Short mmCIF file of C-alpha atoms in Angstrom, two decimals:
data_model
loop_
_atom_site.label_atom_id
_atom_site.label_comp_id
_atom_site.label_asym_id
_atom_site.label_seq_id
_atom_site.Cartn_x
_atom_site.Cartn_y
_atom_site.Cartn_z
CA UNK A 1378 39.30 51.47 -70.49
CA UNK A 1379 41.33 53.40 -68.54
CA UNK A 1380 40.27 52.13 -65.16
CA UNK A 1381 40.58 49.08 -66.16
CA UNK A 1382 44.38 49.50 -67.43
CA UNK A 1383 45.19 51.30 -63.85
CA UNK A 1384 43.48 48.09 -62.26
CA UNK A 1385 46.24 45.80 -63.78
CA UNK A 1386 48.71 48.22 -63.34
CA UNK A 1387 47.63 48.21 -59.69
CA UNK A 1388 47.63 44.53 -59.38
CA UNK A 1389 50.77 43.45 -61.53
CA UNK A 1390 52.86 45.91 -59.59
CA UNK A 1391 51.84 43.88 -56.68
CA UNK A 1392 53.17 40.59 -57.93
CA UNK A 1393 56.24 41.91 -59.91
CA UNK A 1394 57.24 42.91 -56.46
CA UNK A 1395 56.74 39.74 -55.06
CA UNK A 1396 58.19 38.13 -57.59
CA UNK A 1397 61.62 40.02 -57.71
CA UNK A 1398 61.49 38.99 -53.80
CA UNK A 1399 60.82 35.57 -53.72
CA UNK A 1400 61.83 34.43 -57.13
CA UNK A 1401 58.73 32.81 -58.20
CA UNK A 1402 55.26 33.87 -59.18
CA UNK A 1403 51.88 33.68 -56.76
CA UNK A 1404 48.49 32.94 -57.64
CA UNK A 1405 46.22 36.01 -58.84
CA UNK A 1406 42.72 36.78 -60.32
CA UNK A 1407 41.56 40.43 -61.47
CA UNK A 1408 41.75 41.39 -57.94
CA UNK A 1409 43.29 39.36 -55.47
CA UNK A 1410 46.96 38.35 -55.20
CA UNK A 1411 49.17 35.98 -53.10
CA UNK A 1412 52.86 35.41 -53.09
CA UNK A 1413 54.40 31.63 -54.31
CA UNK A 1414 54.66 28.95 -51.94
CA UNK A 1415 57.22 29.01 -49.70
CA UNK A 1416 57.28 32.76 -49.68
CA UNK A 1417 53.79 33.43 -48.25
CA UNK A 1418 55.44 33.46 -44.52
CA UNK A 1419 58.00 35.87 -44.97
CA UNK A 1420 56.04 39.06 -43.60
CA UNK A 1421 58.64 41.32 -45.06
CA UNK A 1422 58.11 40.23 -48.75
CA UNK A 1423 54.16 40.22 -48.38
CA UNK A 1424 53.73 43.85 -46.86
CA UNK A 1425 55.93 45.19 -49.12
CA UNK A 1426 53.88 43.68 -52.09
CA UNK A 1427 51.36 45.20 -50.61
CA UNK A 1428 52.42 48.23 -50.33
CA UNK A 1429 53.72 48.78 -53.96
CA UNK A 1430 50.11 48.79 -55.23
CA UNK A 1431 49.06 51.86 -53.27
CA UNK A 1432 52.02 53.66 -53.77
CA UNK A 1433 51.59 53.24 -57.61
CA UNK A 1434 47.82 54.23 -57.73
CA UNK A 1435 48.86 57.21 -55.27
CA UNK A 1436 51.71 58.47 -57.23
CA UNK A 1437 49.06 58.49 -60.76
CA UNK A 1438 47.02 60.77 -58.94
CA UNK A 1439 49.81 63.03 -57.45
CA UNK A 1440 51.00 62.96 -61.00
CA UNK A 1441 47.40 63.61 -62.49
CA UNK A 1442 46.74 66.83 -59.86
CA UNK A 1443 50.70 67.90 -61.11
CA UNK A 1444 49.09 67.55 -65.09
CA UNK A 1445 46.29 69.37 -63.96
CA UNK A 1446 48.41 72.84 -63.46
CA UNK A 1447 49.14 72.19 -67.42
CA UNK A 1448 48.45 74.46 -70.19
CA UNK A 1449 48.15 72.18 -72.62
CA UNK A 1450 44.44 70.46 -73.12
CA UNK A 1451 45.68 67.24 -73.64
CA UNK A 1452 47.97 66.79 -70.67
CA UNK A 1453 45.32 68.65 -68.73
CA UNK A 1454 42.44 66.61 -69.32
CA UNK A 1455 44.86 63.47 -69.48
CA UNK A 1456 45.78 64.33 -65.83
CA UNK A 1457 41.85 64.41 -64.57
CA UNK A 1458 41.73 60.95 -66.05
CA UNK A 1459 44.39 59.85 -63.63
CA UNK A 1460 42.99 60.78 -60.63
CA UNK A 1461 39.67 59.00 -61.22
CA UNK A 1462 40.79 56.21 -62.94
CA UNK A 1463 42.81 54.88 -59.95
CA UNK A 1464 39.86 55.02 -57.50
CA UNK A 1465 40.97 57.41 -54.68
CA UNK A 1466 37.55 56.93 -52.95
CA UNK A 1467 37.58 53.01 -53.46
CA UNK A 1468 40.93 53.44 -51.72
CA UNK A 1469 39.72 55.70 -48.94
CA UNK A 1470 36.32 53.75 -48.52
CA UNK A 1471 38.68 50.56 -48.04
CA UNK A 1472 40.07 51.85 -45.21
CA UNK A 1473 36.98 53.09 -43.44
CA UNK A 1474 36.04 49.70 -43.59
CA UNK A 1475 39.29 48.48 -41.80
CA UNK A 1476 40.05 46.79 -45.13
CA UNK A 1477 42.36 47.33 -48.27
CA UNK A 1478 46.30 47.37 -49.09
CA UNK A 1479 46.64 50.24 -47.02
CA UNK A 1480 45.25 48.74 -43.73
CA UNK A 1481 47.56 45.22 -44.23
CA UNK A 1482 50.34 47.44 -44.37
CA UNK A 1483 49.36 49.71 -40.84
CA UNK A 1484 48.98 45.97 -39.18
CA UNK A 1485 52.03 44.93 -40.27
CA UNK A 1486 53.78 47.87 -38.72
CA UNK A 1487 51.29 48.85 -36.26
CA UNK A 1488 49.59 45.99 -34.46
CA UNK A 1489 51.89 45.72 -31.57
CA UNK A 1490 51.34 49.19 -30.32
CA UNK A 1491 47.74 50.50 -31.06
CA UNK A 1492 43.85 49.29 -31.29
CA UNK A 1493 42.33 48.21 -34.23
CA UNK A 1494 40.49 51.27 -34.15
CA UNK A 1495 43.63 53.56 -33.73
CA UNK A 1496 45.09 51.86 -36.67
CA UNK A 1497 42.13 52.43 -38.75
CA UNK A 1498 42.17 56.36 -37.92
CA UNK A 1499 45.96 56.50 -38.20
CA UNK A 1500 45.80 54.47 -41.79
CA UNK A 1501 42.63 57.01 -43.09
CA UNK A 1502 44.55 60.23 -41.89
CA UNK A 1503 47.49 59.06 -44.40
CA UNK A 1504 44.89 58.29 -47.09
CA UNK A 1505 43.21 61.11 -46.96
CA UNK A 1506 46.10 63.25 -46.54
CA UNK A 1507 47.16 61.65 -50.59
CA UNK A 1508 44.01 61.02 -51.62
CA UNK A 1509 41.90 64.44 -51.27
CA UNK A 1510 44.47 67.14 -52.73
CA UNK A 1511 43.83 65.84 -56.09
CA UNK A 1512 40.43 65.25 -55.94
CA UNK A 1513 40.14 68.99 -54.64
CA UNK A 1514 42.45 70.19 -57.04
CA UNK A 1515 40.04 68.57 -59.92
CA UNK A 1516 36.98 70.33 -58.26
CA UNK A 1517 38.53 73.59 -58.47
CA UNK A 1518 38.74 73.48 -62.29
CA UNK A 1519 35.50 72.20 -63.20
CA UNK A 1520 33.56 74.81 -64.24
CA UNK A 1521 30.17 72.94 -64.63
CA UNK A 1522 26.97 73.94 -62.71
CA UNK A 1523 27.59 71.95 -59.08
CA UNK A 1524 31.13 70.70 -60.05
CA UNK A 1525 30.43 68.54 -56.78
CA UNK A 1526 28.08 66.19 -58.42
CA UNK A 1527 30.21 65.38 -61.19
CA UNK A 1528 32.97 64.70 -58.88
CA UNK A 1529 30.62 62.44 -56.96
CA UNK A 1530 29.42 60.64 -59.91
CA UNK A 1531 33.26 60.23 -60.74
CA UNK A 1532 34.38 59.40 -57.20
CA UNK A 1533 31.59 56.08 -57.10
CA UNK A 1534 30.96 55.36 -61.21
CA UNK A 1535 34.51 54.04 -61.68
CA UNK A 1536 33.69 52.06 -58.03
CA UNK A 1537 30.68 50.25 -59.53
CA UNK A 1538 32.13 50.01 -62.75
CA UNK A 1539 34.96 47.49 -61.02
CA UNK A 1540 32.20 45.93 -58.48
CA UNK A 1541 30.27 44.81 -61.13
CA UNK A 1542 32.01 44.37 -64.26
CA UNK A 1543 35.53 42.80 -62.97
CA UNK A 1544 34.75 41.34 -59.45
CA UNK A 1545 31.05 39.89 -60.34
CA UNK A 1546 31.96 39.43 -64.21
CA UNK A 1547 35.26 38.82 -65.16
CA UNK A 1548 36.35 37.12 -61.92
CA UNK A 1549 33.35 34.50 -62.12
CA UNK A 1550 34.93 33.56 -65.32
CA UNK A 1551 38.34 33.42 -64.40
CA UNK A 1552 36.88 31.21 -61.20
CA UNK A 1553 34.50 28.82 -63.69
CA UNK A 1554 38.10 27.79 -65.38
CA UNK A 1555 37.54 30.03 -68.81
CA UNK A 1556 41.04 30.70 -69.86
CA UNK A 1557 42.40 30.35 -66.68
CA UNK A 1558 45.49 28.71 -67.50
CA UNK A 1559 48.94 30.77 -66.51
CA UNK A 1560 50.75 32.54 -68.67
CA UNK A 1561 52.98 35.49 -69.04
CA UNK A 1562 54.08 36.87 -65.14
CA UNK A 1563 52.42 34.26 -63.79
CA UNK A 1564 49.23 35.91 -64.78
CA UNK A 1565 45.71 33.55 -66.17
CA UNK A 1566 45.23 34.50 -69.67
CA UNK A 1567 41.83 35.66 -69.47
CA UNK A 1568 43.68 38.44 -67.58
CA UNK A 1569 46.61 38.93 -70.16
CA UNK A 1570 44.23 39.13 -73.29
CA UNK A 1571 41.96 41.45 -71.28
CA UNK A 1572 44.25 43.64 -70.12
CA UNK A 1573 45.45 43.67 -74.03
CA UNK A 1574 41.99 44.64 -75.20
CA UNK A 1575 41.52 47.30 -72.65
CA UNK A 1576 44.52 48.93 -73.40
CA UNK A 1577 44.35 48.57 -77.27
CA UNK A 1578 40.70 50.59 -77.05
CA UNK A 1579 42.25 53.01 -74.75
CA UNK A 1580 44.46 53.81 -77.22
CA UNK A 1581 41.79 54.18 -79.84
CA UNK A 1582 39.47 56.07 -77.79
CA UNK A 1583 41.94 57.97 -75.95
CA UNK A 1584 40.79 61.20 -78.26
CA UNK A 1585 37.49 60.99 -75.57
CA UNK A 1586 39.89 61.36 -73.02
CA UNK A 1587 41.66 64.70 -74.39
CA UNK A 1588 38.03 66.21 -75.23
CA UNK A 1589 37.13 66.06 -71.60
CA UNK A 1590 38.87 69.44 -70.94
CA UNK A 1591 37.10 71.32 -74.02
CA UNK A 1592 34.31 73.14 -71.86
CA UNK A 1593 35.00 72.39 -68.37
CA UNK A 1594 38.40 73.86 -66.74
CA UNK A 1595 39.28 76.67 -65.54
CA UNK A 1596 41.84 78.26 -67.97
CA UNK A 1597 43.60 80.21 -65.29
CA UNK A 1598 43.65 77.94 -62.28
#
């Protein structure tokens, strides 16, 4: 539930941004964005849309490694969440690729004075330079026998989780027409009264969340 929430998050900070710079709301599905007509050729307004949903997922996990330093179990375990939940490999596997927010952005500014290929190195040093300190910091707590496979299983799980259930599932409906008119932020309801669900269970499950850190962390750091 929590995945999915940082998912909208991810994707509604990307069109509240390109709303409050073009006045009017694009078209969207779980995953995929655009900015309104007449907006879509201003390069400005689309890389910096683009850019807010990295820097949002980014700034979860910074503040999910900072919750990790916390005595308190809740905020502790609350703070692991945050760092998985907002798929730092999914955003560093992205960029390997040459795809992804990240690598739109390093075109934008880039393309007129390196390769493709520099671009791509240049883009994953930045990644991994604010994606790996929390996912190290997270390994150094766990306390289970080969803390590295859970961290695998919880660097690719939440991955598959998305592949599957949002971009095979939820998308095919939202493509087929099922409750795909538009609603509130310009947003299909399908996605609204998803995103409501998700977010109401996370709530009730969210005791799951704070028993994570029962067993598993270091107390002392």
């Amino acid at each position: 539930m929590l995945t999915i929430v940082m998912l909208e998050l991810h994707e509604s900070i990307h069109i509240l941004v390109g709303r409050l710079i073009c006045g009017c709301w694009g078209e969207r599905d779980f995953n995929v964005w655009g900015l309104c007509a007449g907006c879509a050729e201003s390069h400005s307004s689309f890389w910096l849309s683009t850019l807010a949903g990295p820097v949002l997922s980014f700034s979860f996990m910074w503040l999910g490694m900072y919750w990790l330093t916390s005595p308190n179990a809740k905020v502790k375990a609350i703070g692991f969440s945050l760092i998985f939940s907002n798929i730092p490999f999914g955003r560093i596997s992205e960029v390997i690729k040459g795809a992804g927010d990240e690598m739109v952005v390093t075109r934008y500014l880039l393309k007129s004075h390196f390769t493709s290929t520099q671009m791509i190195l240049i883009c994953l040093t930045v990644v991994l330079i604010l994606g790996l300190p929390p996912i190290s910091q997270a390994f150094r707590l766990l306390t289970n026998k080969k803390p590295w496979l859970y961290i695998l299983g919880f660097l690719t799980l939440p991955i598959a989780f998305i592949l599957v259930y949002i971009l095979l599932g939820m998308n095919t409906l939202l493509s087929n027409g099922f409750l795909s008119a538009v609603g509130i932020m310009g947003t299909p309801l399908l996605i609204t009264i998803h995103s409501t669900i998700a977010l109401f269970f996370l709530f009730s499950l969210r005791g799951n969340l704070y028993s994570l850190n029962t067993n598993y962390f270091n107390k002392t750091h």
